[in-house]
Amino acid sequence: MRAVAAVGVAALCALLAALVPGGASELVTLVQEQLKPESALLKPKVMIAIVARNAAHSLPHHLGCIERLEYPKERIAIWAATDHNVDNTTAMLREWLKRAQSVYHYVEWRPMEEPRSYTDEWGPKHWPPSRFNHVLKLRQAALKAARQQWADYILFVDSDNLLTNPRVLNLLMAENLTLAAPMLESRSLYSNYWCGVTPQGYYKRTPDYQPIREWKRLGCYAVPMVHSTFLIDLRRAASRHLAFYPPHPDYSWAFDDIMVFAFSARQAGVQMYVCNREHYGLLPVPLKAQQSVEDESESFIHTITEALIDHDIEPSEHLYSPPSPQSTMGFDEIFLINLKRRLDRRTRMLKSMSSLGLHPTVTDAVDGKALNSSQLQALGIEMLPGYKDPYSGRVLTRGEIGCFLSHYSIWKQVLERGLQRVLLLEDDARFEPRFKRRLQAIIDDIDKTQLDWDLIYVGRKRMQVQQPEQSVAGVNNLVKADYSYWTLGYALSQQGARKLLAAKPLSRMLPVDEFLPIMFNKHPNTQFMSHFEPRDLKAFSTEPLLIYPTHYTGEPGYFSDTETSTIWDDEAVATDWDRQQARKTAQQGSIHAVAQNSVGGDSPPPAARASRDEL
């Protein structure tokens, strides 16, 4: 026994010697190769829940945004449900899921072909109790499916919301919150959160809402309500108590899906947050109960055109989207003025106008930066004596000359081709809701009353704001134009083009948006007006306006090709002054109540007006 023990001790000593540095023997080499770093963690598993009803108009772009999320598709599951449709939603969603399911981790599909409506609803935009009940059950089914699939997160996203920021999932996850919503934009103050609720659970106006909505405060903010699009972290213990259906036993407020879920979150101890650190996407303003699917489609077209201002969105690659029927609304031509080097603006405008069902004729603008002194001399261009910009005091710029010549060339085409009436649009135009229908109604009224007109502004900056402009009898939403700036968009008759050309403006040039008010005898500078006779252009304007600029002075994305240039007679003198002070291109200032225009017809508040309600 002692011999065996001695052998064991000797073996142990030999092993220790091999392991201890400087030992008598190096019998063991533990690692010969360089250590490799650990592999990256897989992304959390996400289920995206889509509930769609009568969404054929929005699904192509909505699903296109889902496809372009910068997140591994093999870590995404799709849960989709649709029912009570009077349009092609079921077939479209089925087609998309069939083509896209191979790239996603998991797809669950819950279609219901019949019935096509709820028995107690007034129409497809009405929300009776039976519809709330059904939607709550669907959302609960999606939440249950996510838990059963061991998803780490579930993203609820309404089928008319456009997630234009492809990083939205990663950004929300990085906030490390149980329930967070990306703040979505609309042209009004409306968004997908509330900052206050009444004791009965309804919306309450608070001073906190607008600073968040207008990005004057940035971050993630605790709010009592988020809706439409939000992310839930299912790894959090408190998330197990979240529920859509049945409503919490203590819930006694209105039977509304967003109110029911907000109450559930409060009872579960889950704080809702809205995040606005970045721009995440857009949503349409809700319609009224009596409105139709066609109204909803028209409203969503406006959401698309708004999204296109700062995002190059595309419809889903897995869905066929037939192009909208294109027309010129009774104009002989719709001219789109665009600089060749501004392909970004051309692309946006062509996509926007296609969505609106407008057929444009692209006209290459004259690039003022490319003009030289000999070309100006050959064209007979001379500046109006004594002209100086009223805000900067500078003389005419080559960009302004290029802008004038771009419009001038179209005026010439009108006469040379015998066109009766045309619509001119610049490439920084932003369309108001229902642009096509509203402009068409005004043109129809003009034709019925046989109004004698030369020019009609559809977008401008009203400069005379002391007195109201005169409304036009028999034509709704039209006023006689007073002193105005900008040539964003206007209709022009053959008679109007003839008057503008007869004034021979090239030999006494000033900016085109100063020239037009002179021609209808409304310019405040009588010295400028004295150079032109006659001044009998019959000019009108839509009221409210149907077009605004995409960006204003000082805003991110603002750039002026007319003002960032050189002066007309010296290529060495640049005119890129501090545009924070450039009042000409600033947003329309407030118009006093006594100077507000009063017109008959449909006059919705302009979507550009920042004071619109958030509801």
XYZ file of C-alpha atoms in Angstrom:
615
model
C 0.000 0.000 0.000
C 2.819 2.375 0.837
C 4.403 1.647 -2.572
C 1.163 2.579 -4.372
C 0.860 5.793 -2.389
C 4.430 6.705 -3.229
C 3.748 6.250 -6.945
C 0.642 8.496 -6.682
C 2.560 11.245 -4.944
C 5.319 11.087 -7.534
C 2.794 11.434 -10.368
C 1.168 14.419 -8.689
C 4.533 16.103 -8.220
C 5.396 15.563 -11.861
C 2.102 17.142 -12.940
C 2.611 20.170 -10.722
C 6.115 20.624 -12.069
C 4.720 20.688 -15.582
C 2.137 23.343 -14.679
C 4.360 25.621 -12.601
C 6.514 28.075 -14.675
C 10.167 27.110 -14.499
C 9.281 23.593 -13.474
C 11.644 20.759 -14.186
C 9.598 19.495 -17.083
C 7.191 20.923 -19.720
C 5.111 17.827 -20.358
C 1.784 19.680 -20.944
C 0.982 22.569 -23.350
C -2.574 23.782 -22.612
C -3.118 26.243 -25.543
C -0.937 26.554 -28.586
C -3.149 28.810 -30.793
C -4.216 32.434 -30.266
C -7.611 32.712 -28.561
C -10.497 33.665 -30.867
C -13.065 36.262 -29.729
C -16.562 35.112 -28.910
C -19.102 35.431 -31.736
C -21.659 38.249 -31.746
C -25.025 37.777 -30.099
C -27.954 37.201 -32.401
C -30.463 40.033 -32.619
C -33.533 39.721 -30.378
C -36.512 37.961 -31.959
C -39.285 40.365 -33.014
C -42.869 39.715 -34.029
C -44.479 42.420 -36.175
C -48.273 42.485 -35.808
C -50.312 43.934 -38.690
C -54.096 44.325 -38.496
C -55.489 45.593 -41.798
C -58.979 46.553 -42.885
C -59.780 48.233 -46.214
C -56.073 48.982 -46.573
C -55.469 48.187 -50.252
C -54.466 51.822 -50.813
C -51.837 51.815 -48.036
C -50.467 48.248 -47.991
C -47.935 48.587 -50.858
C -46.045 51.458 -49.206
C -46.678 50.221 -45.650
C -45.231 46.793 -46.447
C -42.436 48.373 -48.480
C -41.326 50.157 -45.289
C -41.486 46.868 -43.344
C -39.300 45.175 -45.971
C -36.657 47.901 -45.746
C -36.226 47.718 -41.972
C -32.542 47.308 -41.184
C -33.049 44.181 -39.105
C -32.298 40.518 -39.920
C -35.450 39.101 -41.471
C -34.690 35.648 -40.074
C -35.161 37.199 -36.604
C -38.570 38.655 -37.540
C -41.926 36.896 -37.416
C -44.984 38.363 -39.130
C -48.463 38.074 -37.636
C -51.161 39.454 -39.943
C -54.933 39.589 -39.757
C -57.570 41.137 -41.982
C -61.366 41.103 -42.050
C -64.526 43.035 -42.950
C -63.037 44.345 -46.191
C -64.858 45.938 -49.101
C -61.648 46.285 -51.110
C -58.774 44.033 -52.184
C -56.945 43.966 -48.841
C -57.258 40.198 -48.251
C -55.856 39.230 -51.652
C -53.017 41.762 -51.414
C -51.963 40.682 -47.939
C -52.156 37.018 -48.930
C -49.978 37.671 -51.991
C -47.384 39.535 -49.931
C -47.214 36.887 -47.206
C -46.890 34.101 -49.769
C -43.957 35.815 -51.501
C -42.266 37.160 -48.378
C -42.656 34.226 -45.977
C -39.471 32.513 -47.154
C -37.291 35.354 -45.842
C -38.986 35.759 -42.446
C -38.619 33.407 -39.493
C -42.310 32.700 -39.159
C -45.579 33.912 -40.658
C -49.064 33.607 -39.159
C -52.038 34.569 -41.299
C -55.609 35.177 -40.088
C -57.895 36.221 -42.935
C -61.664 36.486 -42.720
C -63.484 36.935 -46.038
C -66.984 37.458 -44.681
C -68.802 39.470 -43.485
C -67.664 42.592 -45.312
C -69.019 44.959 -42.666
C -70.176 45.097 -39.043
C -73.916 44.967 -38.521
C -73.938 48.050 -36.287
C -71.586 50.315 -38.254
C -72.623 53.370 -40.311
C -69.801 52.874 -42.774
C -66.224 51.589 -43.076
C -64.777 54.500 -41.018
C -67.275 54.155 -38.162
C -66.141 52.387 -34.976
C -69.129 50.669 -33.307
C -68.650 48.563 -30.118
C -68.552 45.348 -32.164
C -65.541 46.614 -34.132
C -63.657 47.672 -31.013
C -64.387 44.265 -29.508
C -63.089 42.428 -32.588
C -59.913 44.527 -32.873
C -59.138 44.035 -29.173
C -59.432 40.264 -29.638
C -57.149 40.362 -32.685
C -54.474 42.361 -30.875
C -54.700 39.993 -27.910
C -54.276 37.036 -30.293
C -51.147 38.668 -31.729
C -49.748 39.260 -28.238
C -50.456 35.630 -27.288
C -48.792 34.370 -30.478
C -45.671 36.418 -29.725
C -45.445 34.946 -26.237
C -45.949 31.414 -27.542
C -43.210 31.912 -30.146
C -40.862 33.145 -27.407
C -40.471 36.479 -29.182
C -38.357 39.012 -27.313
C -40.344 41.945 -28.668
C -43.624 42.607 -30.439
C -44.085 45.633 -32.686
C -47.679 46.684 -33.267
C -47.929 48.863 -36.384
C -51.123 50.109 -38.032
C -51.431 49.308 -41.720
C -51.500 52.994 -42.731
C -48.345 53.946 -40.791
C -45.139 54.466 -42.786
C -41.939 53.590 -40.898
C -39.614 55.632 -43.076
C -36.620 55.268 -40.741
C -35.210 51.779 -41.438
C -33.364 51.793 -38.079
C -36.537 52.224 -36.027
C -36.413 48.753 -34.414
C -32.794 49.103 -33.321
C -33.365 52.636 -32.106
C -36.366 51.712 -29.968
C -34.635 48.657 -28.514
C -31.668 50.821 -27.553
C -33.965 52.935 -25.357
C -34.251 49.907 -23.024
C -37.920 50.522 -22.183
C -40.780 48.076 -21.683
C -43.220 49.963 -23.922
C -42.044 52.678 -26.307
C -43.572 54.351 -29.346
C -41.693 56.169 -32.088
C -43.285 59.576 -32.517
C -44.950 59.585 -35.926
C -45.546 62.747 -37.922
C -48.484 64.133 -39.834
C -48.815 67.493 -41.582
C -50.817 68.719 -38.583
C -49.964 68.407 -34.880
C -51.657 65.015 -34.762
C -49.413 62.139 -33.665
C -49.583 58.734 -31.953
C -49.459 59.779 -28.301
C -51.319 61.781 -25.658
C -49.705 63.822 -22.905
C -52.780 63.961 -20.702
C -56.000 62.077 -19.973
C -59.150 63.073 -18.132
C -60.448 61.095 -15.127
C -62.705 59.304 -17.650
C -59.731 58.271 -19.794
C -60.323 60.721 -22.655
C -57.800 63.037 -24.274
C -56.726 66.068 -22.263
C -54.820 68.992 -23.758
C -51.586 69.813 -21.916
C -48.702 72.266 -22.514
C -46.286 69.328 -22.830
C -47.645 68.008 -26.124
C -46.540 70.593 -28.663
C -42.858 70.950 -27.593
C -42.462 67.183 -28.019
C -44.362 67.073 -31.305
C -42.318 69.952 -32.734
C -38.957 68.495 -31.560
C -38.334 71.431 -29.229
C -37.673 68.811 -26.553
C -35.837 65.649 -27.585
C -35.789 62.313 -25.812
C -38.182 59.638 -24.577
C -41.048 60.968 -22.475
C -43.421 59.222 -20.094
C -46.962 59.684 -21.406
C -50.328 58.172 -20.457
C -51.146 56.997 -23.994
C -49.423 55.748 -27.128
C -51.143 54.116 -30.069
C -50.864 53.102 -33.742
C -47.197 51.987 -33.601
C -45.361 50.866 -30.452
C -42.814 48.258 -29.314
C -43.239 46.001 -26.254
C -40.261 44.268 -24.615
C -41.675 40.836 -23.749
C -38.572 39.930 -21.753
C -39.705 42.273 -19.007
C -41.582 40.570 -16.183
C -44.259 43.282 -16.043
C -45.116 42.719 -19.723
C -46.746 39.398 -18.762
C -49.628 41.377 -17.243
C -50.322 43.468 -20.369
C -53.562 42.571 -22.145
C -55.922 43.928 -24.774
C -58.752 41.493 -24.127
C -60.654 41.004 -21.974
C -60.452 44.509 -20.545
C -59.144 44.794 -17.006
C -61.864 44.035 -14.420
C -61.577 47.564 -13.036
C -61.907 49.216 -16.454
C -65.128 51.239 -16.692
C -64.396 53.827 -19.365
C -65.376 53.936 -23.032
C -64.900 50.694 -24.947
C -61.993 51.857 -27.099
C -58.978 49.712 -27.959
C -56.282 52.302 -27.212
C -57.939 53.377 -23.956
C -58.397 49.770 -22.823
C -54.744 48.962 -23.434
C -53.473 52.166 -21.793
C -55.443 51.235 -18.668
C -53.977 47.726 -18.777
C -50.467 49.189 -18.898
C -51.123 51.387 -15.878
C -52.543 48.454 -13.901
C -49.527 46.338 -14.851
C -47.129 49.031 -13.703
C -45.799 49.535 -17.242
C -45.043 53.137 -18.167
C -45.718 54.158 -21.769
C -43.096 56.296 -23.510
C -42.978 58.272 -26.747
C -39.556 58.867 -28.332
C -38.683 61.713 -30.677
C -34.881 61.663 -30.808
C -35.115 61.045 -34.551
C -37.720 61.124 -37.317
C -39.230 57.650 -37.490
C -42.207 57.793 -39.821
C -45.612 59.221 -40.690
C -49.287 58.507 -40.184
C -52.440 60.042 -41.697
C -54.838 62.251 -39.779
C -57.926 60.193 -38.775
C -61.079 60.663 -40.809
C -64.608 61.226 -39.573
C -67.050 58.363 -39.099
C -69.164 59.322 -42.124
C -66.241 59.358 -44.567
C -65.538 56.630 -47.115
C -62.738 54.290 -48.148
C -62.180 56.588 -51.133
C -61.684 59.517 -48.736
C -59.213 57.413 -46.766
C -57.295 56.532 -49.920
C -57.094 60.206 -50.886
C -55.889 61.077 -47.395
C -53.174 58.417 -47.557
C -51.939 59.768 -50.896
C -51.161 62.969 -49.032
C -49.238 60.930 -46.422
C -47.167 59.440 -49.258
C -46.376 62.849 -50.755
C -45.368 64.100 -47.311
C -43.088 61.091 -46.765
C -41.434 61.671 -50.137
C -40.219 65.137 -49.095
C -37.415 63.695 -46.983
C -37.497 59.958 -47.782
C -37.195 58.002 -51.012
C -39.897 55.456 -50.172
C -40.997 52.727 -52.564
C -43.916 50.280 -52.591
C -43.294 46.637 -51.692
C -41.246 44.621 -54.177
C -43.580 41.676 -53.528
C -46.786 43.456 -54.547
C -47.944 44.719 -57.904
C -49.142 48.284 -57.541
C -51.026 49.449 -60.624
C -50.220 53.091 -61.390
C -52.907 55.641 -60.643
C -54.755 56.925 -63.707
C -52.920 60.058 -64.849
C -54.579 63.239 -66.081
C -53.862 66.928 -66.609
C -57.125 68.036 -64.915
C -58.318 69.799 -68.058
C -55.090 71.763 -68.563
C -53.356 71.379 -71.913
C -50.100 70.725 -70.051
C -48.856 70.531 -66.481
C -45.296 71.843 -66.670
C -42.827 70.771 -63.992
C -39.830 73.132 -63.887
C -36.671 71.378 -62.686
C -32.925 71.909 -62.908
C -31.180 68.924 -64.498
C -28.663 68.826 -61.671
C -31.444 68.581 -59.069
C -32.350 64.972 -59.817
C -33.464 64.495 -56.200
C -36.212 67.091 -56.607
C -37.247 65.735 -59.997
C -37.549 62.197 -58.608
C -39.602 63.347 -55.633
C -41.964 65.445 -57.714
C -42.510 62.727 -60.317
C -43.319 60.184 -57.590
C -45.599 62.658 -55.803
C -47.444 63.629 -58.963
C -47.806 59.983 -59.963
C -49.400 59.269 -56.567
C -51.748 62.209 -57.111
C -52.700 60.991 -60.578
C -51.133 63.964 -62.379
C -49.366 63.728 -65.728
C -46.524 66.285 -65.853
C -44.317 67.514 -68.672
C -40.828 67.988 -67.258
C -39.195 71.193 -68.451
C -35.481 71.672 -67.875
C -34.992 74.892 -65.976
C -32.422 77.429 -67.103
C -29.451 77.040 -64.772
C -28.476 80.535 -63.700
C -25.104 79.300 -62.465
C -24.248 78.238 -66.017
C -25.078 81.607 -67.559
C -22.201 83.862 -68.535
C -22.113 87.544 -69.423
C -22.031 86.964 -73.191
C -25.151 84.788 -73.003
C -26.982 87.435 -71.030
C -25.971 90.048 -73.593
C -27.113 87.831 -76.475
C -30.518 87.417 -74.844
C -30.849 91.166 -74.430
C -31.118 90.891 -70.643
C -30.806 94.103 -68.697
C -31.726 94.697 -65.085
C -34.666 96.958 -64.226
C -33.160 100.378 -63.423
C -32.899 100.937 -59.693
C -33.865 97.400 -58.716
C -32.526 96.097 -55.403
C -33.760 93.181 -53.358
C -36.064 94.676 -50.690
C -34.545 92.520 -47.918
C -30.844 92.203 -48.700
C -30.296 95.313 -50.816
C -28.439 93.251 -53.436
C -29.012 93.381 -57.177
C -30.480 90.588 -59.301
C -28.739 87.202 -59.107
C -28.015 84.807 -61.945
C -30.161 82.249 -60.179
C -33.092 84.671 -60.341
C -32.384 85.258 -64.030
C -32.398 81.501 -64.630
C -35.699 81.207 -62.759
C -37.244 84.019 -64.802
C -36.074 82.502 -68.101
C -37.478 79.098 -67.078
C -40.949 80.586 -66.661
C -40.513 82.834 -69.704
C -39.783 79.842 -71.930
C -43.075 78.237 -70.908
C -44.987 81.456 -71.573
C -43.506 81.378 -75.093
C -44.529 77.734 -75.546
C -48.106 78.563 -74.640
C -48.328 80.991 -77.554
C -46.208 79.060 -80.032
C -48.161 75.817 -79.493
C -51.570 77.464 -79.141
C -52.158 76.093 -75.623
C -55.302 77.454 -74.003
C -54.377 76.982 -70.347
C -51.515 75.357 -68.481
C -50.416 74.685 -64.910
C -46.831 75.538 -63.903
C -45.235 73.858 -60.874
C -41.772 74.356 -59.418
C -39.893 71.370 -58.029
C -40.011 72.416 -54.363
C -43.814 72.329 -54.173
C -45.545 70.582 -51.273
C -49.106 69.504 -51.988
C -52.015 70.093 -49.635
C -54.517 67.294 -48.850
C -56.955 66.531 -51.679
C -54.981 68.806 -54.023
C -56.345 67.335 -57.228
C -59.998 67.263 -56.214
C -59.948 70.774 -54.764
C -58.194 72.360 -57.746
C -60.484 70.524 -60.150
C -63.551 71.887 -58.319
C -62.244 75.463 -58.605
C -61.516 75.066 -62.331
C -65.007 73.598 -62.846
C -66.569 76.613 -61.089
C -64.487 78.981 -63.209
C -65.687 77.280 -66.375
C -69.319 77.385 -65.249
C -69.201 81.097 -64.454
C -67.050 81.857 -67.520
C -64.674 83.887 -65.366
C -62.216 85.944 -67.410
C -58.829 85.075 -65.906
C -55.157 85.260 -66.875
C -53.327 83.792 -63.895
C -54.359 81.827 -60.797
C -51.909 81.261 -57.955
C -52.192 77.827 -56.315
C -49.141 78.510 -54.145
C -47.746 81.872 -53.057
C -46.699 84.016 -50.108
C -49.286 86.690 -49.449
C -47.490 89.999 -48.835
C -50.434 92.380 -48.421
C -51.799 91.382 -45.021
C -53.548 94.553 -43.855
C -56.805 94.043 -45.751
C -58.684 90.934 -46.897
C -58.591 90.082 -50.569
C -61.837 90.160 -52.525
C -63.654 86.869 -53.041
C -64.954 85.927 -56.489
C -68.720 85.660 -56.923
C -69.859 82.261 -58.109
C -66.476 80.580 -57.617
C -65.773 78.918 -54.285
C -62.293 79.149 -52.758
C -61.020 81.890 -55.073
C -59.942 85.485 -54.369
C -58.528 88.357 -56.418
C -54.796 88.281 -55.777
C -53.054 91.173 -54.093
C -49.284 91.692 -53.777
C -47.708 88.212 -53.529
C -44.351 86.441 -53.624
C -43.265 83.056 -54.965
C -44.079 81.192 -58.166
C -44.436 77.721 -56.625
C -47.462 76.985 -58.749
C -49.919 78.889 -60.896
C -52.371 78.345 -63.711
C -51.867 80.495 -66.813
C -54.201 81.168 -69.732
C -53.111 81.878 -73.300
C -54.345 85.431 -72.861
C -52.238 85.760 -69.701
C -49.110 84.445 -71.436
C -49.614 86.959 -74.238
C -49.801 89.861 -71.774
C -46.660 88.741 -69.927
C -44.636 88.423 -73.129
C -45.934 91.711 -74.533
C -44.420 93.502 -71.534
C -40.930 92.618 -72.898
C -39.529 91.909 -69.423
C -36.061 90.659 -70.493
C -34.839 94.189 -71.186
C -35.905 95.390 -67.709
C -35.685 92.270 -65.622
C -36.410 91.757 -61.947
C -37.342 88.528 -60.107
C -40.312 86.781 -61.682
C -42.312 86.866 -58.454
C -41.881 90.666 -58.368
C -42.769 90.967 -62.064
C -46.127 89.186 -61.806
C -47.642 91.550 -59.159
C -46.497 94.501 -61.269
C -48.439 93.070 -64.203
C -51.672 92.920 -62.178
C -50.996 96.402 -60.745
C -50.513 95.334 -57.117
C -46.835 95.980 -56.500
C -46.158 98.519 -53.710
C -43.179 100.063 -55.583
C -44.711 102.522 -58.033
C -41.309 103.252 -59.554
C -40.959 99.614 -60.608
C -44.506 99.607 -61.984
C -43.910 102.716 -64.063
C -41.657 100.722 -66.424
C -44.517 98.442 -67.549
C -47.704 99.339 -69.402
C -50.420 98.125 -69.499
C -50.724 96.377 -66.120
C -54.015 94.615 -66.673
C -53.238 90.951 -65.909
C -56.323 89.390 -64.308
C -54.797 87.512 -61.362
C -56.515 85.358 -58.755
C -55.514 82.926 -56.038
C -56.970 79.804 -54.529
C -58.049 80.299 -50.920
C -56.867 78.417 -48.984
C -53.689 77.703 -50.938
C -53.140 74.248 -52.420
C -49.317 74.294 -52.512
C -46.626 75.355 -50.054
C -42.815 75.107 -50.161
C -41.197 71.884 -48.950
C -38.792 73.880 -46.766
C -38.500 77.413 -45.443
C -35.511 79.626 -44.701
C -33.368 78.218 -41.899
C -35.025 74.795 -41.848
C -32.988 71.588 -42.322
C -33.038 70.723 -46.017
C -33.609 74.288 -47.209
C -31.635 75.348 -50.275
C -32.371 78.058 -52.832
C -30.972 77.734 -56.339
C -32.100 81.289 -57.127
C -30.485 83.023 -54.174
C -27.354 80.924 -53.670
C -25.752 82.278 -56.807
C -23.771 85.260 -58.126
C -24.981 88.748 -58.986
C -26.124 89.250 -62.539
C -23.242 91.325 -63.898
C -20.285 89.973 -61.877
C -19.559 86.266 -61.619
C -17.115 86.876 -58.779
C -19.695 88.262 -56.324
C -21.580 85.491 -54.508
C -24.988 86.001 -52.896
C -25.086 83.248 -50.267
C -25.937 85.501 -47.344
C -27.200 84.325 -43.961
C -30.560 82.863 -44.845
C -31.696 83.115 -41.240
C -32.254 86.759 -42.219
C -33.740 86.073 -45.673
C -37.332 87.054 -45.001
C -38.449 86.596 -48.602
C -38.172 82.807 -48.347
C -39.415 82.625 -44.753
C -42.756 81.087 -43.876
C -45.923 83.146 -44.280
C -46.321 85.340 -41.209
C -49.540 85.525 -39.236
C -52.381 87.364 -40.912
C -54.476 89.553 -38.623
C -58.087 88.532 -38.145
C -59.390 91.619 -39.972
C -57.276 90.719 -43.033
C -58.316 87.062 -43.246
C -59.870 86.135 -46.571
C -63.455 84.938 -46.546
C -64.616 82.596 -49.301
C -67.441 80.195 -49.947
C -67.044 76.457 -50.400
C -64.926 73.807 -48.720
C -62.234 75.641 -46.748
C -60.286 73.216 -44.557
C -57.522 74.773 -42.464
C -54.246 74.588 -44.358
C -52.198 71.581 -43.342
C -49.206 73.917 -43.271
C -50.654 75.838 -40.347
C -48.734 74.858 -37.230
C -51.583 75.755 -34.863
C -53.857 72.920 -35.977
C -55.190 70.715 -33.230
C -53.394 67.528 -32.327
C -56.663 65.560 -32.443
